[in-house]
Amino acid sequence: MERPAWAPQGIDISVPSVSRMYDFYLGGSHNFEVDREAARKAMEFMPGLPKVMQANRAFMRRAVQYATASGVNQFLDIGSGIPTFGNVHEVAQASDPESRIVYVDHDPVAVAHSQAVLEGNDRAVVVAADLRSPKEILENPEINALLDLDKPVALLLVAVLHFIEDADDPYGAVAELSAALAPGSLLVLTHASYEGIPLSQEEAGGTVGVYRTIRSPLVMRTRAEGSRFFDGYEMVEPGLVSMPDWRPESPGSRAQEDPFAFSGFAGVGRKA
């Protein structure tokens, strides 16, 4: 397999990556054939996966706009993925040019492309780290140089927690990160679930099986299980809902959404 010029040295381009598959679903170009093949297999079971990803990104942008409108202009985006149009820093800095953003990802391709996109932006950085090691994130000097954790921060965990298995203690990781945040901070979260998918659990389970095959298990949690991540937070209205139902830009937009867009759930909480 020929290595593209943009692919960082040292990564195995024969193994699918969830961040590059996500890039493919969104119509990006920074993915390999192995990623496209895995994504197509997943779409055989859930053809609406691109719609799910689009709804996820649209929610993220609305949540960032909510944060800046609420006076929160520091963002810690963990599991940020490969840059696409409408990134956190673009949305946040358009609303508040003083906004500071740290992207965190463990995929070398995502980190390399984020570095290229952020070149010349002294209020945004990318750090290579893993959500499963919150202490490593909290003690990172680049993060602490840019973000003031004594002031409110928006912690973004968008489409990442469902790749953390229970054995890796995702609730503990979120709790440790949350404990380091100042009162008034926000938790912005989306999560995959069988709830809302316009398919039977057996049909949707085929997609889960594809991710398990590529050694990136997709953990489908219930809304009740998702609400546990918000312990210590007050939910922002309308609570934990499907992504298009979280503060839509126009009241009539719901009827225009693809049914797959309502898969899973999203929410924002404010730390008391």
XYZ file of N, CA and C in Angstrom, residues 42-159:
354
model
N -19.628 -0.873 7.602
C -20.512 -0.393 8.658
C -21.794 0.179 8.072
N -21.679 0.847 6.929
C -22.845 1.466 6.284
C -23.763 0.440 5.627
N -23.266 -0.772 5.416
C -24.142 -1.831 4.902
C -25.247 -2.128 5.912
N -24.934 -1.973 7.186
C -25.914 -2.215 8.248
C -26.657 -0.927 8.619
N -25.934 0.202 8.616
C -26.532 1.495 8.952
C -26.195 2.497 7.849
N -26.981 2.492 6.779
C -26.670 3.388 5.653
C -26.718 4.864 6.014
N -27.349 5.191 7.126
C -27.473 6.588 7.520
C -26.337 7.098 8.384
N -25.223 6.362 8.473
C -24.106 6.809 9.323
C -23.605 8.215 8.969
N -23.476 8.577 7.686
C -23.061 9.954 7.385
C -24.023 10.994 7.959
N -25.311 10.695 7.973
C -26.292 11.627 8.544
C -26.107 11.761 10.053
N -25.762 10.655 10.698
C -25.496 10.693 12.138
C -24.305 11.612 12.416
N -23.251 11.465 11.620
C -22.044 12.272 11.822
C -22.310 13.751 11.545
N -23.113 14.028 10.539
C -23.453 15.421 10.227
C -24.252 16.050 11.370
N -25.195 15.279 11.922
C -25.981 15.782 13.054
C -25.088 16.016 14.265
N -24.102 15.143 14.445
C -23.153 15.273 15.542
C -22.364 16.575 15.419
N -21.864 16.862 14.225
C -21.102 18.087 14.008
C -21.980 19.328 14.175
N -23.211 19.249 13.695
C -24.116 20.395 13.811
C -24.423 20.692 15.276
N -24.638 19.635 16.067
C -24.848 19.832 17.509
C -23.632 20.484 18.143
N -22.447 19.983 17.800
C -21.218 20.524 18.375
C -21.112 22.024 18.113
N -21.419 22.439 16.900
C -21.323 23.866 16.572
C -22.325 24.684 17.386
N -23.545 24.171 17.550
C -24.543 24.898 18.339
C -24.117 24.970 19.805
N -23.527 23.887 20.314
C -23.094 23.867 21.714
C -21.949 24.851 21.940
N -21.048 24.965 20.987
C -19.943 25.918 21.108
C -20.486 27.345 21.087
N -21.437 27.600 20.223
C -22.057 28.930 20.175
C -22.773 29.231 21.489
N -23.422 28.224 22.065
C -24.069 28.396 23.368
C -23.027 28.745 24.425
N -21.896 28.058 24.390
C -20.848 28.294 25.388
C -20.343 29.734 25.321
N -20.018 30.194 24.132
C -19.487 31.556 24.011
C -20.547 32.586 24.393
N -21.805 32.319 24.034
C -22.884 33.233 24.407
C -23.082 33.265 25.916
N -22.680 32.174 26.593
C -22.798 32.080 28.049
C -21.565 32.613 28.762
N -20.608 33.114 28.009
C -19.412 33.675 28.616
C -18.268 32.705 28.809
N -18.397 31.485 28.290
C -17.317 30.495 28.379
C -16.536 30.527 27.070
N -15.265 30.893 27.140
C -14.480 31.005 25.905
C -13.188 30.189 25.952
N -13.173 29.171 26.825
C -12.073 28.207 26.857
C -12.641 26.826 26.531
N -11.965 26.098 25.645
C -12.493 24.827 25.171
C -11.414 23.747 25.211
N -11.784 22.612 25.784
C -10.921 21.437 25.811
C -11.663 20.323 25.078
N -11.265 20.072 23.833
C -11.959 19.143 22.946
C -11.158 17.845 22.883
N -11.631 16.826 23.593
C -10.912 15.554 23.676
C -11.533 14.543 22.709
N -10.674 13.928 21.895
C -11.158 13.061 20.831
C -11.618 13.889 19.654
N -10.850 14.943 19.363
C -11.266 15.965 18.398
C -11.276 15.485 16.954
N -10.459 14.480 16.633
C -10.481 13.932 15.286
C -9.764 14.789 14.254
N -10.011 14.468 12.994
C -9.377 15.157 11.872
C -10.139 16.435 11.563
N -9.450 17.552 11.381
C -10.132 18.826 11.145
C -11.054 18.796 9.928
N -12.247 19.321 10.112
C -13.195 19.489 9.011
C -13.772 20.901 9.136
N -14.539 21.305 8.147
C -15.117 22.648 8.163
C -15.983 22.831 9.410
N -15.868 23.997 10.029
C -16.669 24.289 11.210
C -16.111 23.676 12.467
N -14.769 23.705 12.596
C -14.138 23.196 13.807
C -14.473 24.074 15.003
N -14.151 23.580 16.183
C -14.441 24.314 17.416
C -13.797 25.698 17.391
N -12.531 25.773 16.996
C -11.856 27.076 17.034
C -12.462 28.058 16.034
N -12.921 27.562 14.908
C -13.546 28.443 13.909
C -14.856 29.011 14.444
N -15.664 28.154 15.037
C -16.960 28.589 15.564
C -16.763 29.506 16.771
N -15.896 29.085 17.693
C -15.696 29.847 18.928
C -15.059 31.202 18.653
N -14.024 31.228 17.835
C -13.318 32.484 17.593
C -14.091 33.426 16.680
N -15.050 32.898 15.930
C -15.937 33.768 15.159
C -16.875 34.520 16.096
N -17.262 33.860 17.202
C -18.142 34.489 18.192
C -17.356 35.345 19.172
N -16.182 34.845 19.582
C -15.332 35.552 20.541
C -13.882 35.331 20.134
N -13.257 36.320 19.503
C -11.880 36.157 19.023
C -10.881 35.816 20.125
N -11.256 36.062 21.385
C -10.363 35.759 22.501
C -10.447 34.288 22.925
N -11.314 33.516 22.302
C -11.490 32.110 22.679
C -10.190 31.331 22.518
N -9.956 30.427 23.470
C -8.773 29.573 23.445
C -9.213 28.115 23.393
N -8.567 27.362 22.526
C -9.008 25.992 22.249
C -7.832 25.035 22.298
N -8.020 23.933 22.997
C -7.054 22.832 22.974
C -7.752 21.605 22.404
N -7.184 21.072 21.341
C -7.655 19.807 20.777
C -6.778 18.678 21.311
N -7.413 17.556 21.624
C -6.677 16.391 22.124
C -7.106 15.167 21.334
N -6.137 14.428 20.817
C -6.459 13.179 20.117
C -5.254 12.253 20.189
N -5.514 10.952 20.071
C -4.397 10.012 20.106
C -4.058 9.470 18.721
N -4.811 9.899 17.691
C -4.544 9.470 16.322
C -3.489 10.403 15.716
N -2.327 9.879 15.302
C -1.276 10.734 14.740
C -1.724 11.529 13.512
N -2.605 10.958 12.696
C -3.097 11.685 11.526
C -3.922 12.890 11.960
N -4.788 12.684 12.951
C -5.614 13.785 13.454
C -4.734 14.887 14.043
N -3.707 14.494 14.788
C -2.811 15.480 15.406
C -2.033 16.235 14.338
N -1.499 15.531 13.353
C -0.696 16.166 12.307
C -1.514 17.176 11.511
N -2.739 16.806 11.167
C -3.562 17.721 10.374
C -4.075 18.889 11.210
N -4.313 18.653 12.471
C -4.710 19.756 13.343
C -3.572 20.771 13.455
N -2.353 20.271 13.555
C -1.197 21.175 13.630
C -1.114 22.042 12.387
N -1.372 21.443 11.216
C -1.315 22.203 9.968
C -2.413 23.258 9.914
N -3.625 22.876 10.341
C -4.765 23.796 10.304
C -4.559 24.956 11.277
N -3.934 24.682 12.412
C -3.801 25.682 13.474
C -2.547 26.551 13.351
N -1.740 26.298 12.345
C -0.504 27.074 12.186
C -0.816 28.570 12.127
N -0.154 29.328 12.973
C -0.361 30.772 13.004
C -1.461 31.215 13.952
N -2.182 30.261 14.548
C -3.246 30.584 15.503
C -2.693 30.391 16.913
N -2.357 31.503 17.582
C -1.711 31.375 18.888
C -2.693 31.137 20.033
N -3.964 31.000 19.701
C -4.972 30.710 20.727
C -5.582 29.313 20.558
N -4.909 28.470 19.811
C -5.393 27.097 19.618
C -4.205 26.166 19.410
N -4.230 25.026 20.099
C -3.157 24.035 19.967
C -3.778 22.646 19.906
N -2.963 21.687 19.467
C -3.375 20.288 19.503
C -2.341 19.515 20.301
N -2.823 18.566 21.097
C -1.976 17.754 21.972
C -2.277 16.281 21.726
N -1.237 15.479 21.656
C -1.406 14.033 21.511
C -1.574 13.421 22.898
N -2.775 12.934 23.185
C -3.058 12.304 24.479
C -4.339 11.482 24.339
N -4.641 10.719 25.386
C -5.753 9.777 25.341
C -6.705 10.036 26.502
N -7.999 10.033 26.216
C -9.020 10.239 27.239
C -8.893 9.242 28.381
N -8.362 8.059 28.082
C -8.220 7.040 29.120
C -7.141 7.392 30.144
N -6.385 8.449 29.857
C -5.343 8.908 30.789
C -5.586 10.372 31.135
N -6.631 10.660 31.919
C -6.979 12.060 32.209
C -5.878 12.824 32.928
N -5.113 12.138 33.779
C -4.025 12.821 34.494
C -2.999 13.370 33.508
N -2.723 12.591 32.452
C -1.779 13.018 31.417
C -2.282 14.291 30.726
N -3.575 14.379 30.528
C -4.161 15.565 29.904
C -4.072 16.755 30.845
N -4.479 16.549 32.078
C -4.540 17.650 33.038
C -3.168 18.207 33.393
N -2.130 17.378 33.294
C -0.792 17.827 33.641
C 0.030 18.261 32.435
N -0.588 18.223 31.242
C 0.153 18.593 30.033
C 0.513 20.082 30.057
N 1.784 20.434 29.887
C 2.192 21.841 29.977
C 1.592 22.730 28.895
N 1.394 22.188 27.696
C 0.795 23.006 26.626
C -0.640 23.383 26.962
N -1.354 22.418 27.539
C -2.745 22.685 27.913
C -2.791 23.726 29.022
N -1.944 23.562 30.007
C -1.954 24.492 31.136
C -1.426 25.871 30.767
N -0.634 25.945 29.708
C -0.138 27.240 29.259
C -1.227 28.035 28.547
N -2.168 27.336 27.914
C -3.189 28.029 27.131
C -4.496 28.202 27.894
N -4.875 27.193 28.687
C -6.144 27.247 29.406
C -5.917 27.569 30.878
N -6.780 28.399 31.431
C -6.765 28.710 32.859
C -7.874 27.891 33.510
N -7.482 26.800 34.156
C -8.473 25.889 34.729
C -9.149 26.454 35.970
N -8.695 27.622 36.415
C -9.374 28.293 37.520
C -10.591 29.077 37.028
N -10.755 29.131 35.709
C -11.913 29.783 35.099
C -12.703 28.749 34.304
N -13.989 29.008 34.028
C -14.809 28.009 33.332
C -14.233 27.567 31.984
N -14.349 26.278 31.755
C -13.901 25.642 30.513
C -15.047 24.797 29.968
N -15.189 24.775 28.661
C -16.133 23.851 28.032
C -15.363 22.584 27.681
N -15.701 21.482 28.338
C -15.086 20.185 28.073
C -15.927 19.472 27.031
N -15.357 19.254 25.859
C -16.086 18.605 24.772
C -15.675 17.139 24.673
N -16.653 16.263 24.831
C -16.460 14.823 24.653
C -17.485 14.384 23.604
N -17.209 14.763 22.380
C -18.162 14.591 21.284
C -17.792 13.343 20.477
N -18.678 12.362 20.498
C -18.498 11.111 19.744
C -17.190 10.401 20.108
